[in-house]
Tab-separated table of C-alpha atoms in Angstrom:
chain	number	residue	atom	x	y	z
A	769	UNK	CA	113.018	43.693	78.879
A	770	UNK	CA	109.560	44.848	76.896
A	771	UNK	CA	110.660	42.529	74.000
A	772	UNK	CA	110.669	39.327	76.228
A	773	UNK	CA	107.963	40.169	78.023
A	774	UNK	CA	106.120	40.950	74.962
A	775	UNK	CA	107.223	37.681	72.929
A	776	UNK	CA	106.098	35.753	76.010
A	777	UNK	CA	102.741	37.575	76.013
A	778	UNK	CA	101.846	36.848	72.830
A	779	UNK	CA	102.842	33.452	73.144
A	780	UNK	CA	100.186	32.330	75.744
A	781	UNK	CA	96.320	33.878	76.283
A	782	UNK	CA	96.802	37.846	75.458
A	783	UNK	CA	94.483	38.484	78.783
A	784	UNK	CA	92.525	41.767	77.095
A	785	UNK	CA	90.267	43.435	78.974
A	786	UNK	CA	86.946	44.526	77.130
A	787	UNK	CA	86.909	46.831	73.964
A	788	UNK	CA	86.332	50.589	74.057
A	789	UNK	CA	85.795	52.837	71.195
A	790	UNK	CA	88.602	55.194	70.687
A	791	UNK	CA	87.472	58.951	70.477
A	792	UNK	CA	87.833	60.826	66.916
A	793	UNK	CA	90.548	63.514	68.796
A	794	UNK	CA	92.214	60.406	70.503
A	795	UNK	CA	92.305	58.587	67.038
A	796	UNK	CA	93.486	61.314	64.656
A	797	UNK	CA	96.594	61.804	67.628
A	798	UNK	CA	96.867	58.575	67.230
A	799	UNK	CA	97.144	58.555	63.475
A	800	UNK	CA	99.727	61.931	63.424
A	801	UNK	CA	101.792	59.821	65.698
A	802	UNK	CA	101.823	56.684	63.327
A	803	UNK	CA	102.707	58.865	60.704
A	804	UNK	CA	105.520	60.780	62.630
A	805	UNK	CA	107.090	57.630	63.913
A	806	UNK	CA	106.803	55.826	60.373
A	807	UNK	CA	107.456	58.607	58.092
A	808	UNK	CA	107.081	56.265	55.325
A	809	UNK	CA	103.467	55.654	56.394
A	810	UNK	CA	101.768	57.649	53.696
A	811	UNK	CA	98.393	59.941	54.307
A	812	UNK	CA	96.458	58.627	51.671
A	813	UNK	CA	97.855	55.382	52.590
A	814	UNK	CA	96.556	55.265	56.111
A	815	UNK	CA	92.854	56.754	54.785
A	816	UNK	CA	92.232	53.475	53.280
A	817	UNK	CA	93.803	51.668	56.240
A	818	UNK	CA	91.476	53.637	58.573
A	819	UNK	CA	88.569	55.192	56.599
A	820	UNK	CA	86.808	57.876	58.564
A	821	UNK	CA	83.462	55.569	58.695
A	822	UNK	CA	85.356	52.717	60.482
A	823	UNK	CA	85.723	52.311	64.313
A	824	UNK	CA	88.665	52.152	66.312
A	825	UNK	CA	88.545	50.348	69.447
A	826	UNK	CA	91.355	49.971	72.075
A	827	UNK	CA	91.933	46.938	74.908
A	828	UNK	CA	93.966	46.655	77.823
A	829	UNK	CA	96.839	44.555	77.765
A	830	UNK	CA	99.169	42.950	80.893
A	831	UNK	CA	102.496	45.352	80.862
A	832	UNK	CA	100.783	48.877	80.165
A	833	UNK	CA	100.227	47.838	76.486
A	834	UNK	CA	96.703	48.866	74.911
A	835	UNK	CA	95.639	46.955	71.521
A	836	UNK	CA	94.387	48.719	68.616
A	837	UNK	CA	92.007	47.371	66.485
A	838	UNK	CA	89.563	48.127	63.270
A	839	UNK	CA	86.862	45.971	61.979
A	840	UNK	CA	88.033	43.182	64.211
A	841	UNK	CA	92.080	43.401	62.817
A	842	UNK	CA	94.691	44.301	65.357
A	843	UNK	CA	96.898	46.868	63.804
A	844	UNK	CA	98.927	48.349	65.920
A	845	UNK	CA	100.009	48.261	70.046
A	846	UNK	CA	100.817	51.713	72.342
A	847	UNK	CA	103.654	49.988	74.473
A	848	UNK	CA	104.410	51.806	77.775
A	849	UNK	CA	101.725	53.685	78.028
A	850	UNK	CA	102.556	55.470	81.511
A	851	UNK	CA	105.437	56.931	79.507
A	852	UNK	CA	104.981	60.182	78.243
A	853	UNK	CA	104.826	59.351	74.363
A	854	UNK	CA	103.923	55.567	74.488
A	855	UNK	CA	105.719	53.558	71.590
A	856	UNK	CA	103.341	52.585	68.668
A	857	UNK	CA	104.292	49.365	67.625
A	858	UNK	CA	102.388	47.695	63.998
A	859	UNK	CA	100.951	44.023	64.034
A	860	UNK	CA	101.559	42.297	61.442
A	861	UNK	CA	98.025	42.853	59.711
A	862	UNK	CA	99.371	46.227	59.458
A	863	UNK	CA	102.820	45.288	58.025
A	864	UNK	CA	100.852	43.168	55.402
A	865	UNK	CA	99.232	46.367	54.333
A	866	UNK	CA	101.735	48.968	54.573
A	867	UNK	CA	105.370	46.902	54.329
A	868	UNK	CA	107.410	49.938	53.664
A	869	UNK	CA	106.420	51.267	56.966
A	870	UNK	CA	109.424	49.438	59.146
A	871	UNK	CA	112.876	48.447	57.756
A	872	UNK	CA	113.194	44.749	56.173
A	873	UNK	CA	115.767	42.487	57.155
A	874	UNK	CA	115.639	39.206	54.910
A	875	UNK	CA	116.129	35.432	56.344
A	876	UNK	CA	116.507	32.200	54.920
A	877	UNK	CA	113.758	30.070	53.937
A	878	UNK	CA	112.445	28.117	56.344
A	879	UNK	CA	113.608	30.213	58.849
A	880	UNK	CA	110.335	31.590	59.905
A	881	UNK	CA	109.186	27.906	60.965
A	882	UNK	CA	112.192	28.282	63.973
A	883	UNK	CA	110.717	31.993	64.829
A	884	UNK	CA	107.107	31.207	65.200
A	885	UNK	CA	108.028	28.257	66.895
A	886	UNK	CA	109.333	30.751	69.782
A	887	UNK	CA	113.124	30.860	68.400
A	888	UNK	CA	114.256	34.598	68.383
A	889	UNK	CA	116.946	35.264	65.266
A	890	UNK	CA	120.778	34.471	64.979
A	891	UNK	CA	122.960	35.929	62.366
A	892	UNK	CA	123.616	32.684	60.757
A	893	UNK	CA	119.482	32.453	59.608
A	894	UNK	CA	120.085	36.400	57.972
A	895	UNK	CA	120.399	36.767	54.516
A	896	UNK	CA	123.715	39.493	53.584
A	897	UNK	CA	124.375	40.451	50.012
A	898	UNK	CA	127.718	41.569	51.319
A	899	UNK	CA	130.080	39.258	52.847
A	900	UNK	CA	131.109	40.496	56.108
A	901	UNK	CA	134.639	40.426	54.501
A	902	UNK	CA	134.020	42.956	52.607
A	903	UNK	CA	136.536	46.058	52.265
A	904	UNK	CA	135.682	50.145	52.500
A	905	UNK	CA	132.380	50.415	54.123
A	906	UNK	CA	131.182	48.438	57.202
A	907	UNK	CA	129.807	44.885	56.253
A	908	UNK	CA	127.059	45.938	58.778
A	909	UNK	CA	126.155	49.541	57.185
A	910	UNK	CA	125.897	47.414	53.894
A	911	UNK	CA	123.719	45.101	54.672
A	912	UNK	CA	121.578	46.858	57.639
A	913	UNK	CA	122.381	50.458	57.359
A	914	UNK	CA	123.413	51.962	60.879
A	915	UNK	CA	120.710	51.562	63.873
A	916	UNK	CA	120.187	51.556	67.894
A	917	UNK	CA	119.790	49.000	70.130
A	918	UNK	CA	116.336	48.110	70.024
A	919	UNK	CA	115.505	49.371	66.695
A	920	UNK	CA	112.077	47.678	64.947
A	921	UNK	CA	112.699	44.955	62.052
A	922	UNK	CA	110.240	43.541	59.760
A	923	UNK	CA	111.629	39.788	58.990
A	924	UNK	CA	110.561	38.833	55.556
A	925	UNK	CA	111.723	35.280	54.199
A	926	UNK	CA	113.623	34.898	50.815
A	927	UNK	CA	111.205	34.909	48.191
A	928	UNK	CA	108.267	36.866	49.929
A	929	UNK	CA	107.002	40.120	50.427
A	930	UNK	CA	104.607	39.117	53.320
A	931	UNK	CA	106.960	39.766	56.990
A	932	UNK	CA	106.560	36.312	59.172
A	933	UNK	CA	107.632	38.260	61.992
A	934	UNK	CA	108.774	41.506	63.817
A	935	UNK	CA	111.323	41.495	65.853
A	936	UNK	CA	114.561	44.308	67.771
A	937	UNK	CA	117.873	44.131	67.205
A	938	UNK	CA	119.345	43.202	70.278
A	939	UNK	CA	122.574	45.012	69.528
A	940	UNK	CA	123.544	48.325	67.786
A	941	UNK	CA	125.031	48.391	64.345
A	942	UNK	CA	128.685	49.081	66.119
A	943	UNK	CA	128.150	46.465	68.106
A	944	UNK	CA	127.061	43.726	65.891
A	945	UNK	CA	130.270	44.728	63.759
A	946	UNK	CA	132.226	43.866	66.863
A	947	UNK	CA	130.104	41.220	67.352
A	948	UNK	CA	130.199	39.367	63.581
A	949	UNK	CA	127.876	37.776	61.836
A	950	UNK	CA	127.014	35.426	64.624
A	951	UNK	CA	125.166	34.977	67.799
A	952	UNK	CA	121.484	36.505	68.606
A	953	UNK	CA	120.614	39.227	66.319
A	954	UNK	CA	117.010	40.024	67.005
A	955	UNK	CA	114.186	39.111	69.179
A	956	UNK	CA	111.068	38.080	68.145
A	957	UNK	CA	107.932	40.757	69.064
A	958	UNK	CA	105.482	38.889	67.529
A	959	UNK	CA	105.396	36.599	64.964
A	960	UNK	CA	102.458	34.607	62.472
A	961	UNK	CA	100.720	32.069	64.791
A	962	UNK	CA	101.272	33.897	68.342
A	963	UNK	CA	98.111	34.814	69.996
A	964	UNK	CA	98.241	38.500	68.767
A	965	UNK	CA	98.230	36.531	65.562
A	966	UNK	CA	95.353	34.667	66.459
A	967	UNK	CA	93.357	37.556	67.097
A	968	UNK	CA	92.737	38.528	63.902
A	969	UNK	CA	91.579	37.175	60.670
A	970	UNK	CA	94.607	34.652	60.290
A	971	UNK	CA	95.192	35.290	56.714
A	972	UNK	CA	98.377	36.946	54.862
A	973	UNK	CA	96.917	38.963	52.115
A	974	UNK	CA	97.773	38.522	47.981
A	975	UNK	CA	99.453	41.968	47.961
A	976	UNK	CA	99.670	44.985	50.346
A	977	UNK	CA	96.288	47.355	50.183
A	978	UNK	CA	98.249	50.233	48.358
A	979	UNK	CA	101.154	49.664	46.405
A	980	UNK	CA	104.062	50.587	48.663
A	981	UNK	CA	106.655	51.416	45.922
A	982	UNK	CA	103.589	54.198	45.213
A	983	UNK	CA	103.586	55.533	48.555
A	984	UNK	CA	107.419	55.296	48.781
A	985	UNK	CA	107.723	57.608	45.719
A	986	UNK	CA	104.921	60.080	47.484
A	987	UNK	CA	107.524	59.985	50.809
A	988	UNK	CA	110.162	60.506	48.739
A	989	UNK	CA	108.650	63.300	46.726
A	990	UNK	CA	107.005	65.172	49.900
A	991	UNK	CA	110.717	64.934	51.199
A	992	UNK	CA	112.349	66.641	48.402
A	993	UNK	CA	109.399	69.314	48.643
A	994	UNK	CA	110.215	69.812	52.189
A	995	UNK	CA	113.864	69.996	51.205
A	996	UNK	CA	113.622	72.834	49.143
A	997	UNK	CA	110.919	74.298	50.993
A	998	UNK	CA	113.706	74.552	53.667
A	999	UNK	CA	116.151	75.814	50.494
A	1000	UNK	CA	113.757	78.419	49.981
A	1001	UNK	CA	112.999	79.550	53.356
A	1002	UNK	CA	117.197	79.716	54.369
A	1003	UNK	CA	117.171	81.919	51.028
A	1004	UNK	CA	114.322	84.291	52.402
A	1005	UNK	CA	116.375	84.256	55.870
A	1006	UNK	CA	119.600	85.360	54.042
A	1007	UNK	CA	117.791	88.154	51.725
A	1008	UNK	CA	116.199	89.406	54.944
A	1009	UNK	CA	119.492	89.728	56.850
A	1010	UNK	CA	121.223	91.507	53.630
A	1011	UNK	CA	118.421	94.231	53.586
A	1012	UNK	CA	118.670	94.284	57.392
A	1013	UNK	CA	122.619	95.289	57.006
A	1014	UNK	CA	122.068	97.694	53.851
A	1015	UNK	CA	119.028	99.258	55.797
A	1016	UNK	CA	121.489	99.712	58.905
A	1017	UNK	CA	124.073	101.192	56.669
A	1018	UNK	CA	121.767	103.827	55.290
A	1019	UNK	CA	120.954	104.688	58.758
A	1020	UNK	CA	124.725	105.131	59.514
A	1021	UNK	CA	125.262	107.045	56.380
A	1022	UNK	CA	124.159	110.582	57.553
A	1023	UNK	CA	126.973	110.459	60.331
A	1024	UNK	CA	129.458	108.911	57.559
A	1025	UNK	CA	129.292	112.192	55.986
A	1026	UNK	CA	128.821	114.775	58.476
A	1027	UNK	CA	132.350	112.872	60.090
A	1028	UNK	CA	133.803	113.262	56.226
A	1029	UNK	CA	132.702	117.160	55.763
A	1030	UNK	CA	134.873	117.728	59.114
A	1031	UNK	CA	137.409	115.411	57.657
A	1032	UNK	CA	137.481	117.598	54.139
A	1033	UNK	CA	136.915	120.934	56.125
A	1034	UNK	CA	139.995	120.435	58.370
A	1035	UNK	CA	142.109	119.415	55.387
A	1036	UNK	CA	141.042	122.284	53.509
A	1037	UNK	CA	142.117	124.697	57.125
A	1038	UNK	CA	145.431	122.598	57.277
A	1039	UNK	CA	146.174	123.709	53.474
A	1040	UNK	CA	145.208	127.316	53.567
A	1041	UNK	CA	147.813	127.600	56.617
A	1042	UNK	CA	150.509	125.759	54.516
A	1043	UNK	CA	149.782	128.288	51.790
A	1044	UNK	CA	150.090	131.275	54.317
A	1045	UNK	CA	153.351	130.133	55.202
A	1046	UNK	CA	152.367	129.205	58.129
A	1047	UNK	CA	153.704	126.016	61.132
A	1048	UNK	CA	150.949	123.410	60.830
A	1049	UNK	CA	150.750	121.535	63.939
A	1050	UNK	CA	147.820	119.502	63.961
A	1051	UNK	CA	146.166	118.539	67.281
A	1052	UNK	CA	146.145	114.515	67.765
A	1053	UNK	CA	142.535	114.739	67.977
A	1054	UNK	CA	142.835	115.958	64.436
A	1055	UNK	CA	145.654	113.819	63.202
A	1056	UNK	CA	143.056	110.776	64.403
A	1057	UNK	CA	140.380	112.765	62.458
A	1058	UNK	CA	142.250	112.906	59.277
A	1059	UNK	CA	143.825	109.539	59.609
A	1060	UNK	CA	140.151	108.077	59.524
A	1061	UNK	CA	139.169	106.840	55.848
C-alpha cells in the first residue's frame, strides 16, 4: 500500500531529485486544493503560512510523490501524482502550524517513542474518553466520529498540542467496532525523526503560527454564512416558482372565463326553455359543459 511504502520511505534516504520553483498559477491551484481538501485550513491562515513574497519549490520523490517546500520547511507531499487529483498530504511542520487542519486522535504518553521508532499504532496505545462498553451510540462514533479506510490522523500525545506523528486508519469506523479496541489501528505516514523529518528545521514550535481555535471559529462562521446563503437562495428558488405558477394562471385565466360565459350562457338557454314550458334535453356535450366548475 502507499502508507507502507511511504513509512518505509521516510524511514531511510528520501532520494529527492533537485528543487524547482513552483509557478504562481501552479501554486495558487495548489493552495485552492489545500484549502478544499482541509476545509478547516483557513485563508488568512495559509497567507501567513505562504506569504506571496516566499518561494515554493517542489522535488521528486520515489513512488510518484513530489515534496513541497518554503524557505527550506517541507510542508506538504502531492501523493500519486499520475492520478488525476493527486492527494495532498501535510508534514508535520505544517501540522505544527495549522493543527486543526486534520482530525486528532490522542495516545498515551510515551507512546510516540514506539511510533518514531518505526512501530505503527494499536488500539491499546489510544486514549478513549468512552469506554467501548458504553451504551446508545457507537463506542467508536464517540471517540473517533465515523471515517473510511484510510482516512488521515494527526497523533498527538496526552498532554501536548504538538502531533508526533501522522498516520491512516487501517480500518473503517464499522470495522474497528467489529474489530474492538484492539489490534492495529493506524499506520504511521511519517513521524518526528524520519527523514522527511530530518529535512527540515528539526524543531516543534512553542505554539501554532495562528491560533487555531481563531481560525476554527472563522470555518465555523464562513459555514453558517454559506448555510444560510444556501437558506436564502432555496427561498429565492421557491418565490420564483410561486410567481412562475401565478404568472401561468393569469395566462390561463382568459380561457377560464370565456369556458364560464358559455357555461352561464347555456344555463341561462336551459332556463328560458324550462320557463317556456318547454322538454329540456341537454346534449352530453353540454351536460359535460355544465358539470365543469
Amino acid at each position: 500500500t502507499h502508507t507502507h511504502t511511504q513509512h518505509a520511505m521516510f524511514r531511510k534516504e528520501l532520494g529527492a531529485g533537485p528543487q524547482h520553483a513552483v509557478k504562481g498559477s501552479e501554486g495558487r491551484r495548489l493552495c485552492r486544493q489545500l484549502m478544499a481538501t482541509y476545509p478547516s485550513l483557513g485563508e488568512s491562515q495559509l497567507k501567513v503560512l505562504l506569504p506571496k513574497e516566499t518561494m515554493l519549490t517542489t522535488q521528486r520523490l520515489p513512488n510518484r510523490t513530489h515534496l513541497y517546500s518554503c524557505d527550506g520547511v517541507p510542508l506538504f507531499l502531492a501523493i500519486d501524482t499520475e492520478a488525476k487529483d493527486a492527494e495532498l498530504v501535510p508534514t508535520l511542520y505544517l501540522l505544527h502550524q495549522a493543527p486543526q487542519m486534520v482530525t486528532a486522535v490522542q495516545i498515551y504518553d510515551g507512546v510516540g517513542k514506539k511510533l518514531c521508532g518505526g512501530a505503527d499504532l494499536f488500539m491499546p496505545g489510544v486514549v478513549m474518553h468512552e469506554a467501548s462498553e458504553s451504551v446508545g451510540t457507537s463506542w467508536v462514533v464517540k471517540n473517533f466520529g465515523r471515517f473510511e479506510k484510510g482516512a488521515l490522523r494527526a497523533i498527538v500525545e496526552e498532554g501536548s498540542w504538538a502531533p508526533v506523528a501522522i498516520g491512516r486508519w487501517t480500518v473503517s469506523s464499522s470495522d474497528l467496532e467489529l474489530q474492538g479496541p484492539t489490534g492495529k489501528g493506524l499506520e504511521i505516514v511519517h513521524c518526528v525523526g524520519d527523514k522527511l523529518w530530518e529535512a527540515g528545521p528539526q524543531r516543534i514550535p512553542l505554539r501554532p503560527t495562528v491560533d487555531p481555535a481563531a481560525v476554527l471559529q472563522q470555518h465555523t462562521q464562513r459555514a453558517a454564512e454559506q448555510a444560510a446563503e444556501a437558506e436564502a437562495a432555496a427561498a429565492e428558488e421557491a418565490r420564483r416558482q410561486r410567481e412562475e405558477a401565478r404568472a401561468r394562471r393569469l395566462d390561463d385565466l382568459p380561457k377560464i372565463i370565456r369556458r364560464k360565459r358559455k357555461t352561464l350562457r347555456l344555463a341561462q338557454e336551459l332556463q328560458e326553455r324550462v320557463q317556456a314550458g318547454l322538454a329540456v334535453v341537454a346534449e352530453p356535450a353540454q351536460q359535460d359543459r355544465l358539470a365543469r366548475p
